[in-house]
């Protein structure tokens, strides 16, 4: 067995690096999104809250550890999946606070409680991992996060009334936890203690304009890149700096929005550029929308992203939530200049199809063989018979 070295680099806004090592040949992780704490749905015969549904999904993560991967020609086919190296969730931790939905603070509290039963979500655990104490008392499976549009709208306001008017808990909680990773070694115990007090609590000083979650790590010569809501101008500039010395190593992007992000998520192009119920732009992305009405397609914004990906052929795959159903597809851009593998993931609460048919509930299981440069993504159906158990759906293997 060869030894893996993980270099963790995060800039929010500092550039720091840390490492830990463990032995394993395949990189295995679980990918999910859009858990929407604060909502309810029909699930296994009753009207059930998001925290209960998510706990059932987390239980399926445990089942996965002893489950054999399908004979599908992909990485590690026919092998037991085992304990994942990490879990990724790309946002909408809290649902937007409309129509009686609970405050983001309560949703974030529930999320941290539920997910810490399987993943590392408390700041002290991150510090333990980053110190390389893999068998320490706070060991766990790292959970990597970016915010979604609901998290950010709760923090900055929305085009319709919310109650309370703002609550940045999930957006700031994600930012605090990920920022913690950049400072866990280099800034001393005083900083550690400060971050421990704020990692899972609302941050009254959180300002989305300056506090945007973006970070990356390199594992077995593959860069995992977390680009907040979408690769807008700020994220693209950061990516270029972050990867300037990578010498072409493959990069995987994780973000909330699909490549063809909704017009309403961009910055309001009308005079004043504010968030209001007339224009209905949500100001979640730094780029000004190229169209003036939210029901139109902002193709010029998409073209900018296409050109960015064309200039960075090291970007080998794009993972996203927001439009929630399982789909493995290729994005060719507006002008057809690229052919980017994209992996869209389902939501346990707001799946376009699984919200009506719970047997379609799924997350994505990813296995990467660094020695061959092959990546296999598998749709894992975790409620096919409306009870605990796993089955396999779509599979796609790509070359990095």
Tab-separated table of C-alpha atoms in Angstrom, residues 17-362:
chain	number	residue	atom	x	y	z
A	17	UNK	CA	-1.422	24.618	4.061
A	18	UNK	CA	-1.707	21.526	6.221
A	19	UNK	CA	-1.327	17.827	5.666
A	20	UNK	CA	-2.157	14.443	7.085
A	21	UNK	CA	-1.437	10.990	5.804
A	22	UNK	CA	-3.109	7.594	5.729
A	23	UNK	CA	-2.779	4.437	3.695
A	24	UNK	CA	-5.255	3.671	0.947
A	25	UNK	CA	-5.196	3.268	-2.826
A	26	UNK	CA	-8.644	4.490	-3.885
A	27	UNK	CA	-10.230	7.820	-2.979
A	28	UNK	CA	-13.832	7.178	-1.957
A	29	UNK	CA	-16.336	9.864	-0.990
A	30	UNK	CA	-20.061	10.511	-0.689
A	31	UNK	CA	-21.646	13.488	-2.421
A	32	UNK	CA	-25.036	15.000	-1.508
A	33	UNK	CA	-26.716	18.403	-1.492
A	34	UNK	CA	-29.806	20.469	-0.639
A	35	UNK	CA	-30.849	18.953	2.674
A	36	UNK	CA	-33.216	21.878	3.415
A	37	UNK	CA	-33.631	21.683	7.167
A	38	UNK	CA	-36.911	23.350	8.101
A	39	UNK	CA	-39.021	21.538	5.507
A	40	UNK	CA	-41.234	18.461	5.819
A	41	UNK	CA	-42.211	15.743	3.354
A	42	UNK	CA	-44.018	12.430	3.073
A	43	UNK	CA	-41.501	9.744	3.990
A	44	UNK	CA	-41.964	6.087	4.879
A	45	UNK	CA	-45.648	6.434	5.613
A	46	UNK	CA	-45.781	9.695	7.550
A	47	UNK	CA	-45.267	13.446	7.245
A	48	UNK	CA	-41.659	13.826	8.352
A	49	UNK	CA	-39.256	16.688	9.046
A	50	UNK	CA	-35.935	17.170	7.265
A	51	UNK	CA	-33.886	16.220	10.311
A	52	UNK	CA	-35.554	12.786	10.445
A	53	UNK	CA	-35.154	12.241	6.697
A	54	UNK	CA	-31.488	13.244	6.851
A	55	UNK	CA	-30.849	10.899	9.767
A	56	UNK	CA	-32.266	8.082	7.651
A	57	UNK	CA	-29.955	9.068	4.785
A	58	UNK	CA	-26.985	9.200	7.154
A	59	UNK	CA	-27.864	5.701	8.333
A	60	UNK	CA	-27.578	4.598	4.704
A	61	UNK	CA	-24.012	6.003	4.689
A	62	UNK	CA	-23.227	3.447	7.413
A	63	UNK	CA	-24.816	0.655	5.387
A	64	UNK	CA	-22.702	1.726	2.406
A	65	UNK	CA	-19.498	0.974	4.320
A	66	UNK	CA	-20.216	-2.774	4.085
A	67	UNK	CA	-21.885	-2.698	0.660
A	68	UNK	CA	-20.291	-4.196	-2.459
A	69	UNK	CA	-19.997	-1.835	-5.419
A	70	UNK	CA	-21.748	-3.045	-8.587
A	71	UNK	CA	-20.037	-4.927	-11.421
A	72	UNK	CA	-20.269	-2.016	-13.843
A	73	UNK	CA	-16.766	-1.683	-15.243
A	74	UNK	CA	-16.011	1.216	-12.918
A	75	UNK	CA	-13.371	1.858	-10.281
A	76	UNK	CA	-13.393	-0.778	-7.516
A	77	UNK	CA	-16.261	-2.713	-9.092
A	78	UNK	CA	-17.199	-5.725	-6.979
A	79	UNK	CA	-15.299	-4.368	-3.974
A	80	UNK	CA	-16.697	-3.295	-0.604
A	81	UNK	CA	-16.958	0.499	-0.517
A	82	UNK	CA	-15.678	0.819	3.059
A	83	UNK	CA	-15.428	3.942	5.172
A	84	UNK	CA	-15.483	7.052	2.966
A	85	UNK	CA	-12.528	9.398	3.040
A	86	UNK	CA	-14.919	12.344	3.350
A	87	UNK	CA	-18.456	13.555	2.668
A	88	UNK	CA	-19.347	16.610	0.564
A	89	UNK	CA	-22.602	18.579	0.793
A	90	UNK	CA	-23.029	21.550	-1.558
A	91	UNK	CA	-25.423	23.776	0.288
A	92	UNK	CA	-28.998	24.662	1.096
A	93	UNK	CA	-28.440	23.362	4.592
A	94	UNK	CA	-31.306	25.558	5.785
A	95	UNK	CA	-34.428	26.263	3.804
A	96	UNK	CA	-35.324	29.874	3.141
A	97	UNK	CA	-37.321	31.301	6.045
A	98	UNK	CA	-40.666	31.778	4.293
A	99	UNK	CA	-44.186	30.587	5.094
A	100	UNK	CA	-43.520	29.484	8.646
A	101	UNK	CA	-40.167	27.785	7.997
A	102	UNK	CA	-38.002	27.758	11.124
A	103	UNK	CA	-35.093	30.232	11.452
A	104	UNK	CA	-31.764	29.286	9.924
A	105	UNK	CA	-30.250	29.200	13.427
A	106	UNK	CA	-32.454	26.266	14.373
A	107	UNK	CA	-31.807	24.499	11.077
A	108	UNK	CA	-28.051	24.901	11.463
A	109	UNK	CA	-28.207	23.595	15.046
A	110	UNK	CA	-30.151	20.522	13.919
A	111	UNK	CA	-27.813	19.947	10.994
A	112	UNK	CA	-24.680	20.042	13.164
A	113	UNK	CA	-26.250	17.674	15.696
A	114	UNK	CA	-27.427	15.143	13.103
A	115	UNK	CA	-24.383	15.128	10.851
A	116	UNK	CA	-21.856	15.034	13.678
A	117	UNK	CA	-23.194	11.546	14.418
A	118	UNK	CA	-21.369	10.384	11.272
A	119	UNK	CA	-19.160	13.221	10.017
A	120	UNK	CA	-16.837	15.729	11.569
A	121	UNK	CA	-18.742	18.986	11.998
A	122	UNK	CA	-17.424	20.360	15.287
A	123	UNK	CA	-14.354	22.600	15.020
A	124	UNK	CA	-12.295	20.665	17.565
A	125	UNK	CA	-12.543	17.559	15.387
A	126	UNK	CA	-11.216	19.460	12.377
A	127	UNK	CA	-8.247	20.622	14.433
A	128	UNK	CA	-7.564	17.052	15.546
A	129	UNK	CA	-7.598	15.835	11.960
A	130	UNK	CA	-5.395	18.631	10.701
A	131	UNK	CA	-2.830	17.906	13.395
A	132	UNK	CA	-2.571	14.416	11.945
A	133	UNK	CA	-4.013	12.720	15.034
A	134	UNK	CA	-6.070	10.312	12.958
A	135	UNK	CA	-6.787	8.053	15.946
A	136	UNK	CA	-7.477	10.830	18.406
A	137	UNK	CA	-10.631	11.188	20.526
A	138	UNK	CA	-12.245	13.586	18.037
A	139	UNK	CA	-11.612	11.654	14.847
A	140	UNK	CA	-14.353	11.478	12.279
A	141	UNK	CA	-15.088	11.564	8.588
A	142	UNK	CA	-14.457	15.128	7.328
A	143	UNK	CA	-17.521	16.961	6.019
A	144	UNK	CA	-16.830	19.610	3.385
A	145	UNK	CA	-19.444	22.265	2.676
A	146	UNK	CA	-20.345	25.215	0.495
A	147	UNK	CA	-23.471	27.364	0.943
A	148	UNK	CA	-26.526	27.297	-1.290
A	149	UNK	CA	-28.881	30.039	-2.415
A	150	UNK	CA	-31.222	29.466	0.549
A	151	UNK	CA	-28.375	29.783	3.062
A	152	UNK	CA	-27.172	33.028	1.503
A	153	UNK	CA	-30.623	34.562	1.013
A	154	UNK	CA	-31.316	33.946	4.693
A	155	UNK	CA	-28.147	35.932	5.438
A	156	UNK	CA	-28.598	38.906	3.095
A	157	UNK	CA	-32.356	39.141	2.559
A	158	UNK	CA	-34.755	38.001	-0.129
A	159	UNK	CA	-37.226	39.355	-2.648
A	160	UNK	CA	-40.144	38.209	-0.471
A	161	UNK	CA	-40.698	38.620	3.285
A	162	UNK	CA	-38.872	36.224	5.602
A	163	UNK	CA	-39.248	35.685	9.340
A	164	UNK	CA	-36.885	36.726	10.782
A	165	UNK	CA	-35.846	39.198	8.125
A	166	UNK	CA	-32.311	37.798	8.103
A	167	UNK	CA	-30.510	34.984	9.896
A	168	UNK	CA	-26.971	34.187	8.659
A	169	UNK	CA	-26.533	31.074	10.816
A	170	UNK	CA	-26.047	28.429	8.124
A	171	UNK	CA	-24.086	30.688	5.744
A	172	UNK	CA	-21.820	31.929	8.526
A	173	UNK	CA	-21.568	28.479	10.097
A	174	UNK	CA	-20.301	27.005	6.830
A	175	UNK	CA	-17.853	29.870	6.416
A	176	UNK	CA	-16.589	29.593	10.003
A	177	UNK	CA	-16.006	25.850	9.807
A	178	UNK	CA	-14.185	26.019	6.507
A	179	UNK	CA	-12.142	29.047	7.589
A	180	UNK	CA	-11.134	27.104	10.667
A	181	UNK	CA	-9.293	24.650	8.460
A	182	UNK	CA	-7.035	27.408	7.144
A	183	UNK	CA	-5.960	28.540	10.606
A	184	UNK	CA	-5.945	25.395	12.720
A	185	UNK	CA	-2.151	25.091	12.822
A	186	UNK	CA	-0.608	28.454	12.125
A	187	UNK	CA	-2.421	30.983	14.261
A	188	UNK	CA	-2.066	29.660	17.790
A	189	UNK	CA	-4.377	28.374	20.501
A	190	UNK	CA	-5.946	31.785	21.047
A	191	UNK	CA	-7.333	31.742	17.511
A	192	UNK	CA	-8.350	28.119	17.972
A	193	UNK	CA	-10.383	28.979	21.060
A	194	UNK	CA	-12.051	31.889	19.267
A	195	UNK	CA	-13.037	29.720	16.342
A	196	UNK	CA	-14.236	26.926	18.614
A	197	UNK	CA	-16.708	29.380	20.102
A	198	UNK	CA	-18.115	30.412	16.727
A	199	UNK	CA	-17.772	27.348	14.503
A	200	UNK	CA	-21.320	26.065	14.996
A	201	UNK	CA	-23.000	29.315	16.091
A	202	UNK	CA	-24.369	32.369	14.249
A	203	UNK	CA	-21.764	35.015	13.561
A	204	UNK	CA	-23.142	38.563	13.935
A	205	UNK	CA	-20.109	39.929	12.065
A	206	UNK	CA	-20.723	37.764	8.982
A	207	UNK	CA	-20.899	39.806	5.772
A	208	UNK	CA	-21.458	37.804	2.628
A	209	UNK	CA	-19.755	40.387	0.408
A	210	UNK	CA	-16.432	39.617	2.104
A	211	UNK	CA	-17.076	36.242	3.744
A	212	UNK	CA	-17.398	33.871	0.797
A	213	UNK	CA	-16.537	30.230	1.247
A	214	UNK	CA	-13.901	29.026	-1.228
A	215	UNK	CA	-11.129	26.553	-0.585
A	216	UNK	CA	-9.355	23.529	-2.041
A	217	UNK	CA	-7.212	20.567	-1.164
A	218	UNK	CA	-4.882	18.319	-3.144
A	219	UNK	CA	-5.156	14.582	-2.590
A	220	UNK	CA	-3.038	12.116	-4.579
A	221	UNK	CA	-2.307	14.798	-7.199
A	222	UNK	CA	-5.994	15.660	-7.667
A	223	UNK	CA	-7.290	19.062	-6.608
A	224	UNK	CA	-10.736	19.224	-5.000
A	225	UNK	CA	-12.072	22.771	-5.430
A	226	UNK	CA	-15.007	24.276	-3.524
A	227	UNK	CA	-16.260	27.415	-5.272
A	228	UNK	CA	-19.123	28.705	-3.143
A	229	UNK	CA	-22.390	29.290	-4.964
A	230	UNK	CA	-21.044	29.239	-8.533
A	231	UNK	CA	-17.770	30.049	-10.353
A	232	UNK	CA	-18.440	33.794	-10.634
A	233	UNK	CA	-15.743	36.418	-11.268
A	234	UNK	CA	-14.447	36.353	-7.676
A	235	UNK	CA	-14.277	32.572	-7.630
A	236	UNK	CA	-12.616	32.422	-11.059
A	237	UNK	CA	-9.935	34.900	-10.033
A	238	UNK	CA	-9.280	32.952	-6.847
A	239	UNK	CA	-9.098	29.646	-8.767
A	240	UNK	CA	-6.473	31.045	-11.131
A	241	UNK	CA	-4.288	32.084	-8.194
A	242	UNK	CA	-4.935	28.879	-6.263
A	243	UNK	CA	-3.875	26.621	-9.128
A	244	UNK	CA	-1.106	28.779	-10.623
A	245	UNK	CA	1.616	26.300	-9.639
A	246	UNK	CA	-0.347	23.078	-10.127
A	247	UNK	CA	1.366	22.146	-13.382
A	248	UNK	CA	-1.872	20.864	-14.891
A	249	UNK	CA	-2.984	18.412	-12.212
A	250	UNK	CA	-6.690	17.536	-12.599
A	251	UNK	CA	-9.246	19.603	-10.707
A	252	UNK	CA	-12.777	18.689	-9.622
A	253	UNK	CA	-15.198	21.559	-8.949
A	254	UNK	CA	-17.890	21.408	-6.263
A	255	UNK	CA	-20.423	24.218	-6.153
A	256	UNK	CA	-24.132	24.766	-5.582
A	257	UNK	CA	-25.457	26.014	-8.919
A	258	UNK	CA	-25.288	24.164	-12.239
A	259	UNK	CA	-23.104	25.629	-15.003
A	260	UNK	CA	-26.215	27.289	-16.416
A	261	UNK	CA	-27.097	29.178	-13.246
A	262	UNK	CA	-30.479	30.903	-12.945
A	263	UNK	CA	-30.672	34.552	-13.963
A	264	UNK	CA	-32.185	35.486	-10.598
A	265	UNK	CA	-29.034	34.364	-8.750
A	266	UNK	CA	-26.866	37.015	-10.440
A	267	UNK	CA	-26.534	40.630	-9.313
A	268	UNK	CA	-29.448	42.881	-10.208
A	269	UNK	CA	-28.648	44.760	-13.483
A	270	UNK	CA	-31.224	47.516	-12.833
A	271	UNK	CA	-30.340	50.878	-11.320
A	272	UNK	CA	-29.675	50.567	-7.606
A	273	UNK	CA	-28.778	46.869	-8.008
A	274	UNK	CA	-30.714	45.976	-4.867
A	275	UNK	CA	-32.756	43.001	-3.699
A	276	UNK	CA	-36.437	43.805	-4.112
A	277	UNK	CA	-39.789	42.298	-5.026
A	278	UNK	CA	-39.987	44.128	-8.351
A	279	UNK	CA	-36.780	43.100	-10.115
A	280	UNK	CA	-36.553	39.803	-8.149
A	281	UNK	CA	-32.809	39.387	-8.564
A	282	UNK	CA	-31.244	37.787	-5.476
A	283	UNK	CA	-27.657	39.165	-5.670
A	284	UNK	CA	-26.055	35.853	-4.766
A	285	UNK	CA	-23.290	36.040	-7.388
A	286	UNK	CA	-20.760	38.809	-7.960
A	287	UNK	CA	-21.411	38.938	-11.728
A	288	UNK	CA	-24.104	41.335	-12.937
A	289	UNK	CA	-26.815	39.489	-14.817
A	290	UNK	CA	-26.597	39.797	-18.597
A	291	UNK	CA	-30.395	39.871	-18.938
A	292	UNK	CA	-32.837	42.210	-17.246
A	293	UNK	CA	-35.610	39.757	-16.438
A	294	UNK	CA	-35.284	36.618	-14.343
A	295	UNK	CA	-37.302	34.437	-16.729
A	296	UNK	CA	-34.683	34.866	-19.478
A	297	UNK	CA	-31.505	32.897	-20.029
A	298	UNK	CA	-28.304	34.746	-19.062
A	299	UNK	CA	-26.313	33.194	-21.880
A	300	UNK	CA	-23.553	35.782	-21.796
A	301	UNK	CA	-22.860	34.892	-18.168
A	302	UNK	CA	-22.769	31.222	-19.098
A	303	UNK	CA	-20.436	32.014	-22.019
A	304	UNK	CA	-17.952	33.606	-19.606
A	305	UNK	CA	-17.923	30.387	-17.577
A	306	UNK	CA	-17.506	28.359	-20.767
A	307	UNK	CA	-14.469	30.411	-21.776
A	308	UNK	CA	-13.010	30.045	-18.293
A	309	UNK	CA	-13.314	26.254	-18.432
A	310	UNK	CA	-11.865	26.242	-21.956
A	311	UNK	CA	-8.809	28.138	-20.635
A	312	UNK	CA	-8.471	25.638	-17.794
A	313	UNK	CA	-8.481	22.157	-19.307
A	314	UNK	CA	-7.301	20.820	-15.953
A	315	UNK	CA	-10.949	21.124	-14.799
A	316	UNK	CA	-12.119	17.569	-15.393
A	317	UNK	CA	-15.551	17.462	-13.704
A	318	UNK	CA	-18.195	19.679	-12.129
A	319	UNK	CA	-20.465	18.595	-9.236
A	320	UNK	CA	-23.598	20.568	-8.287
A	321	UNK	CA	-26.981	20.627	-6.568
A	322	UNK	CA	-29.743	23.281	-6.788
A	323	UNK	CA	-31.800	21.669	-9.586
A	324	UNK	CA	-32.340	18.456	-7.685
A	325	UNK	CA	-32.335	15.083	-9.399
A	326	UNK	CA	-29.660	12.585	-10.298
A	327	UNK	CA	-28.134	13.280	-13.700
A	328	UNK	CA	-24.746	12.542	-15.201
A	329	UNK	CA	-24.353	14.740	-18.256
A	330	UNK	CA	-21.882	16.736	-20.312
A	331	UNK	CA	-21.966	20.519	-20.557
A	332	UNK	CA	-20.751	21.764	-23.922
A	333	UNK	CA	-21.306	25.434	-23.129
A	334	UNK	CA	-23.251	27.999	-25.105
A	335	UNK	CA	-20.838	27.984	-28.044
A	336	UNK	CA	-20.020	24.267	-27.907
A	337	UNK	CA	-16.319	24.772	-27.219
A	338	UNK	CA	-16.025	22.360	-24.265
A	339	UNK	CA	-17.199	18.921	-23.152
A	340	UNK	CA	-17.265	19.013	-19.350
A	341	UNK	CA	-18.539	15.990	-17.362
A	342	UNK	CA	-21.172	17.200	-14.874
A	343	UNK	CA	-22.696	15.325	-11.935
A	344	UNK	CA	-26.010	16.629	-10.621
A	345	UNK	CA	-27.215	15.188	-7.303
A	346	UNK	CA	-30.666	14.605	-5.801
A	347	UNK	CA	-32.065	16.285	-2.663
A	348	UNK	CA	-33.568	14.327	0.247
A	349	UNK	CA	-36.256	17.014	0.635
A	350	UNK	CA	-36.769	18.835	-2.683
A	351	UNK	CA	-35.903	16.330	-5.377
A	352	UNK	CA	-37.643	17.144	-8.638
A	353	UNK	CA	-38.743	13.523	-8.865
A	354	UNK	CA	-37.908	11.983	-5.484
A	355	UNK	CA	-40.093	14.494	-3.625
A	356	UNK	CA	-43.060	12.739	-5.275
A	357	UNK	CA	-41.591	9.234	-5.472
A	358	UNK	CA	-39.429	8.511	-2.444
A	359	UNK	CA	-38.098	5.290	-3.993
A	360	UNK	CA	-35.966	7.553	-6.201
A	361	UNK	CA	-34.108	9.187	-3.294
A	362	UNK	CA	-30.398	9.022	-4.007
